[in-house]
Amino acid sequence: MSIMELAQRDITYCKNVGAKRADILRKELGVTTALDLLRQYPYKYIDRSRFYRIAELDDDDTYVQIIGEVTEWHTIGIGKAQRLSATFFDGTHQCELVWFQGAKYVKLQRGVKYLLFGKPSRFQHLYNFVHPELTPWSKVTPEMTQGLEPYYNTTETMKRHGLNSKAIRQIIAGLLPELKTGVPDTLGADILQRYRLMSLTEALVNIHFPKDTLSMQNARARFKFEELFYIQLQILRQMKRREQNPGFRMPMVGSRFHALYKALPFDLTGAQKRVIHEIHDDLKSGRQMNRLLQGDVGSGKTLVALLCCLLAVDNGYQTCIMAPTEILANQHYETLKAFLAPLNVQSDNVQGTKDNHVHVALLTGSTTAKNRVPVHNGLLNGTIHILIGTHALLEDAVQWRNLGLVVIDEQHRFGVAQRAKLWGKSAVSHQNSAVSIPPHILVMTATPIPRTLAMTVYGDLSVSIIDELPPGRKPIQTIHYSIQRRAQVYSFLRKQIEEGRQIYVVYPLIKENEKMDLLDLQNGFNELCEAFPEYKISMVHGQMKAADKDYQMQRFASGETKILVATTVIEVGVNVPNATVMVIQNAERFGLSQLHQLRGRVGRGGDQSYCILMTDFELSKDTRKRMDIMVATNDGFRIAEADLQLRGPGDLEGTLQSGIPFQLHIANLATDNQILTLARQAAKEILDTDPLLEEERNRIYKRQLDILRVSQSYNWGEIS
Ligand code: ADP
Ligand code: MG
């Protein structure tokens, strides 16, 4: 039996299955072939080689088996409500057995040795078993008490049709004899040996019916490795292919770059300088750059982006910066104009520096048709150097003369499909010109990603990290209060405003119940107006018109309003350095990385800043943990790790939106760090000597990738 044959064998024709069950397996689990079924790994095992004494039972025990006799029993109630209760005795202690259903089918005998199997629970001092399996010892076969018994995930529908864990076990057991001859492995002998992995045949047998705990663990490790290895092989192959892409050459560090550098009111941090070097190395390499720039909130990514844009502009190329929200795009536009003011002013007055002029334009969904015309023209005739915008940049009407660098800010906010469109788009725009070279791509994110996730979600990008904040920043102090302490919080806010500072107050907004949430926001706004009658207060939320939002943001940014009441529209990127307090209402409704992003809105100037987490008095264990982590650390990477541990990888904000483009069946990104590192190393070693997998000894990997690609609906080509 080859692996191909197993992959092609329709489940209908496997032992103990048939058309009806095959249909249910297909609908409920997506299982259509024998191989699919063998790849349904057990979620737990119960050790049936171990016999317990009643005296040993523990409240944490799941399933146990005990040898003993039934000494006494009686039924209570009549008809359907009839219940059978029995006393079981293991020679020294007693426990109770209970049947609520089918009591009349249970036939008990005194003086007979039984094997009891079930899940104990304790009521006062007596353990009881509800609906246990009770088998006369004379009928117990050796298989029943051998090794670890596998348990499989099933659904309600499956159970209704008799496809419980036991039935799945039987079907899989029916396939095992076919493995006896050995199936060809899906990993090469060199890798198996080098990483001490079980062979496929052995692993398939041992993951379902392990000899002992060690074999079970080894079987699972092999499948985890295999799963992660092929993902890494795919990702790294994609990266190798990308590295072959030609790229625009931008060797020169020109006058605009130097002019801005000199005009900056502060020095770049060491980390900023380092990443600009890394990026410039890519820009001059003649290969297309695909780089991820990670840096915690407030680490100064915007300025890095601008300097990189100037590198491109000085070399004669156009650039764009795409942001996820209008507020952020507007803010980038204002920030860039302010940074560039010295260059642009001089160009009008001083002879000889005219060349340093940088034309920045803005394009968002609310740009009027009339205002779009000059933007479209400027892009086509090359007079616009930097275009800042939102998704509007993706519109078909946006055509470039020579787009050389694309920067995507807070890229985790964009879906995979949207990013793919920008990629495709730039290719299209270049078909119009003589060259068809893709622009360089720099994606930036302030949501630190745990290493394991970064290796998978962004595994095909080069990574630069800004791991240093500008000097003079005081660490933000985070305080957790329950809502009973509101008065105290208000008096603290008043003191801050009196010292000239400004304040954010954020309310959660959850889509399913937007009306209620907006009401919360409105009430909060009214309450603050009453509490602070002497100060002006702004409010912004996602339902407002863009112009109104802007107006309110401007009032806050200019210091006219002292408090900004908002939903999470301000979560990403907003920069008002004079704001020193971030109050987060109903903090229990936010995830960790969202809380960290919100907190990053303060602590941007030289003043001591504060983040106040307001929650209910009663909190779940998880919520309390989240609040404690926020109070304990400002380090985005530690928070991201904690988030991964608390919530599991599938759930992580950001990654959810960018989409982990594959489903893991057995490996776990939160816990299988070590295996992932080895799998990536193994994949890298293969590709380093044979990037296209052309060598005979690597044919196995190429073929397996093809099989995997067919079975996955996902288009790998679209990952950023
Ligand atoms: P983020 O990485 O979160 O996007 P920003 O780019 O918004 O951070 O930068 C935060 C603030 O720090 C801005 O006001 C910016 O002007 C300032 N800044 C950036 N680099 C430096 C630096 N080297 N020294 C001092 N301030 C800096
Ligand atoms: Mg930013």
PDB file of N, CA and C in Angstrom, residues 567-606:
ATOM      1  N   THR A 567     -13.898  55.425  20.322  1.00  0.00           N
ATOM      2  CA  THR A 567     -13.850  53.970  20.234  1.00  0.00           C
ATOM      3  C   THR A 567     -12.453  53.617  19.741  1.00  0.00           C
ATOM      4  N   THR A 568     -12.260  52.368  19.381  1.00  0.00           N
ATOM      5  CA  THR A 568     -10.910  51.950  19.010  1.00  0.00           C
ATOM      6  C   THR A 568     -10.457  52.490  17.666  1.00  0.00           C
ATOM      7  N   VAL A 569     -11.215  53.411  17.052  1.00  0.00           N
ATOM      8  CA  VAL A 569     -10.708  54.003  15.809  1.00  0.00           C
ATOM      9  C   VAL A 569      -9.347  54.645  16.023  1.00  0.00           C
ATOM     10  N   ILE A 570      -9.047  54.982  17.280  1.00  0.00           N
ATOM     11  CA  ILE A 570      -7.746  55.619  17.518  1.00  0.00           C
ATOM     12  C   ILE A 570      -6.671  54.604  17.873  1.00  0.00           C
ATOM     13  N   GLU A 571      -7.046  53.338  17.786  1.00  0.00           N
ATOM     14  CA  GLU A 571      -6.124  52.303  18.249  1.00  0.00           C
ATOM     15  C   GLU A 571      -4.763  52.349  17.563  1.00  0.00           C
ATOM     16  N   VAL A 572      -4.773  52.488  16.253  1.00  0.00           N
ATOM     17  CA  VAL A 572      -3.482  52.413  15.568  1.00  0.00           C
ATOM     18  C   VAL A 572      -2.921  53.780  15.209  1.00  0.00           C
ATOM     19  N   GLY A 573      -1.674  53.956  15.534  1.00  0.00           N
ATOM     20  CA  GLY A 573      -0.881  55.033  14.958  1.00  0.00           C
ATOM     21  C   GLY A 573      -1.105  56.466  15.389  1.00  0.00           C
ATOM     22  N   VAL A 574      -2.240  56.786  16.038  1.00  0.00           N
ATOM     23  CA  VAL A 574      -2.496  58.194  16.342  1.00  0.00           C
ATOM     24  C   VAL A 574      -1.396  58.758  17.243  1.00  0.00           C
ATOM     25  N   ASN A 575      -0.963  59.967  16.942  1.00  0.00           N
ATOM     26  CA  ASN A 575       0.192  60.538  17.627  1.00  0.00           C
ATOM     27  C   ASN A 575      -0.081  61.953  18.115  1.00  0.00           C
ATOM     28  N   VAL A 576      -0.418  62.114  19.386  1.00  0.00           N
ATOM     29  CA  VAL A 576      -0.570  63.438  19.997  1.00  0.00           C
ATOM     30  C   VAL A 576       0.323  63.436  21.245  1.00  0.00           C
ATOM     31  N   PRO A 577       1.571  63.908  21.082  1.00  0.00           N
ATOM     32  CA  PRO A 577       2.549  63.742  22.172  1.00  0.00           C
ATOM     33  C   PRO A 577       2.139  64.394  23.495  1.00  0.00           C
ATOM     34  N   ASN A 578       1.258  65.391  23.450  1.00  0.00           N
ATOM     35  CA  ASN A 578       0.874  66.049  24.701  1.00  0.00           C
ATOM     36  C   ASN A 578      -0.127  65.231  25.523  1.00  0.00           C
ATOM     37  N   ALA A 579      -0.697  64.198  24.918  1.00  0.00           N
ATOM     38  CA  ALA A 579      -1.641  63.361  25.661  1.00  0.00           C
ATOM     39  C   ALA A 579      -0.863  62.414  26.558  1.00  0.00           C
ATOM     40  N   THR A 580      -1.199  62.409  27.864  1.00  0.00           N
ATOM     41  CA  THR A 580      -0.410  61.610  28.804  1.00  0.00           C
ATOM     42  C   THR A 580      -1.224  60.545  29.524  1.00  0.00           C
ATOM     43  N   VAL A 581      -2.556  60.574  29.359  1.00  0.00           N
ATOM     44  CA  VAL A 581      -3.342  59.559  30.052  1.00  0.00           C
ATOM     45  C   VAL A 581      -4.247  58.832  29.068  1.00  0.00           C
ATOM     46  N   MET A 582      -4.209  57.518  29.122  1.00  0.00           N
ATOM     47  CA  MET A 582      -5.105  56.690  28.336  1.00  0.00           C
ATOM     48  C   MET A 582      -6.002  55.940  29.313  1.00  0.00           C
ATOM     49  N   VAL A 583      -7.294  56.293  29.312  1.00  0.00           N
ATOM     50  CA  VAL A 583      -8.229  55.568  30.165  1.00  0.00           C
ATOM     51  C   VAL A 583      -8.967  54.562  29.283  1.00  0.00           C
ATOM     52  N   ILE A 584      -8.924  53.304  29.635  1.00  0.00           N
ATOM     53  CA  ILE A 584      -9.618  52.294  28.830  1.00  0.00           C
ATOM     54  C   ILE A 584     -10.791  51.737  29.625  1.00  0.00           C
ATOM     55  N   GLN A 585     -11.980  52.072  29.175  1.00  0.00           N
ATOM     56  CA  GLN A 585     -13.197  51.599  29.852  1.00  0.00           C
ATOM     57  C   GLN A 585     -13.498  50.163  29.437  1.00  0.00           C
ATOM     58  N   ASN A 586     -14.074  49.392  30.333  1.00  0.00           N
ATOM     59  CA  ASN A 586     -14.369  47.982  30.041  1.00  0.00           C
ATOM     60  C   ASN A 586     -13.149  47.276  29.455  1.00  0.00           C
ATOM     61  N   ALA A 587     -12.043  47.488  30.119  1.00  0.00           N
ATOM     62  CA  ALA A 587     -10.795  46.928  29.594  1.00  0.00           C
ATOM     63  C   ALA A 587     -10.886  45.409  29.442  1.00  0.00           C
ATOM     64  N   GLU A 588     -11.812  44.787  30.173  1.00  0.00           N
ATOM     65  CA  GLU A 588     -11.944  43.325  30.071  1.00  0.00           C
ATOM     66  C   GLU A 588     -12.398  42.888  28.688  1.00  0.00           C
ATOM     67  N   ARG A 589     -12.955  43.821  27.926  1.00  0.00           N
ATOM     68  CA  ARG A 589     -13.451  43.440  26.608  1.00  0.00           C
ATOM     69  C   ARG A 589     -12.398  43.569  25.503  1.00  0.00           C
ATOM     70  N   PHE A 590     -11.202  43.954  25.867  1.00  0.00           N
ATOM     71  CA  PHE A 590     -10.134  44.066  24.866  1.00  0.00           C
ATOM     72  C   PHE A 590      -9.132  42.931  25.000  1.00  0.00           C
ATOM     73  N   GLY A 591      -8.550  42.552  23.898  1.00  0.00           N
ATOM     74  CA  GLY A 591      -7.458  41.573  23.929  1.00  0.00           C
ATOM     75  C   GLY A 591      -6.156  42.254  24.321  1.00  0.00           C
ATOM     76  N   LEU A 592      -5.180  41.456  24.673  1.00  0.00           N
ATOM     77  CA  LEU A 592      -3.912  42.008  25.153  1.00  0.00           C
ATOM     78  C   LEU A 592      -3.210  42.915  24.152  1.00  0.00           C
ATOM     79  N   SER A 593      -3.148  42.478  22.896  1.00  0.00           N
ATOM     80  CA  SER A 593      -2.367  43.298  21.972  1.00  0.00           C
ATOM     81  C   SER A 593      -3.115  44.589  21.645  1.00  0.00           C
ATOM     82  N   GLN A 594      -4.446  44.534  21.715  1.00  0.00           N
ATOM     83  CA  GLN A 594      -5.222  45.759  21.513  1.00  0.00           C
ATOM     84  C   GLN A 594      -4.979  46.738  22.668  1.00  0.00           C
ATOM     85  N   LEU A 595      -4.956  46.218  23.875  1.00  0.00           N
ATOM     86  CA  LEU A 595      -4.679  47.073  25.037  1.00  0.00           C
ATOM     87  C   LEU A 595      -3.291  47.709  24.891  1.00  0.00           C
ATOM     88  N   HIS A 596      -2.352  46.904  24.424  1.00  0.00           N
ATOM     89  CA  HIS A 596      -0.992  47.420  24.274  1.00  0.00           C
ATOM     90  C   HIS A 596      -0.936  48.517  23.209  1.00  0.00           C
ATOM     91  N   GLN A 597      -1.653  48.311  22.115  1.00  0.00           N
ATOM     92  CA  GLN A 597      -1.731  49.328  21.062  1.00  0.00           C
ATOM     93  C   GLN A 597      -2.332  50.619  21.604  1.00  0.00           C
ATOM     94  N   LEU A 598      -3.425  50.488  22.348  1.00  0.00           N
ATOM     95  CA  LEU A 598      -4.080  51.677  22.897  1.00  0.00           C
ATOM     96  C   LEU A 598      -3.137  52.401  23.854  1.00  0.00           C
ATOM     97  N   ARG A 599      -2.487  51.645  24.695  1.00  0.00           N
ATOM     98  CA  ARG A 599      -1.565  52.259  25.642  1.00  0.00           C
ATOM     99  C   ARG A 599      -0.464  53.025  24.911  1.00  0.00           C
ATOM    100  N   GLY A 600      -0.094  52.519  23.739  1.00  0.00           N
ATOM    101  CA  GLY A 600       0.971  53.157  22.966  1.00  0.00           C
ATOM    102  C   GLY A 600       0.617  54.541  22.444  1.00  0.00           C
ATOM    103  N   ARG A 601      -0.649  54.947  22.587  1.00  0.00           N
ATOM    104  CA  ARG A 601      -1.021  56.313  22.169  1.00  0.00           C
ATOM    105  C   ARG A 601      -0.470  57.353  23.130  1.00  0.00           C
ATOM    106  N   VAL A 602      -0.115  56.962  24.360  1.00  0.00           N
ATOM    107  CA  VAL A 602       0.478  57.931  25.284  1.00  0.00           C
ATOM    108  C   VAL A 602       1.955  57.577  25.478  1.00  0.00           C
ATOM    109  N   GLY A 603       2.648  58.412  26.233  1.00  0.00           N
ATOM    110  CA  GLY A 603       4.083  58.184  26.432  1.00  0.00           C
ATOM    111  C   GLY A 603       4.881  58.583  25.212  1.00  0.00           C
ATOM    112  N   ARG A 604       4.361  59.514  24.403  1.00  0.00           N
ATOM    113  CA  ARG A 604       5.038  59.882  23.155  1.00  0.00           C
ATOM    114  C   ARG A 604       5.783  61.199  23.284  1.00  0.00           C
ATOM    115  N   GLY A 605       5.613  61.874  24.423  1.00  0.00           N
ATOM    116  CA  GLY A 605       6.370  63.102  24.633  1.00  0.00           C
ATOM    117  C   GLY A 605       7.318  62.869  25.802  1.00  0.00           C
ATOM    118  N   GLY A 606       7.814  63.951  26.393  1.00  0.00           N
ATOM    119  CA  GLY A 606       8.762  63.796  27.486  1.00  0.00           C
ATOM    120  C   GLY A 606       8.101  63.627  28.848  1.00  0.00           C
TER     121      GLY A 606
END
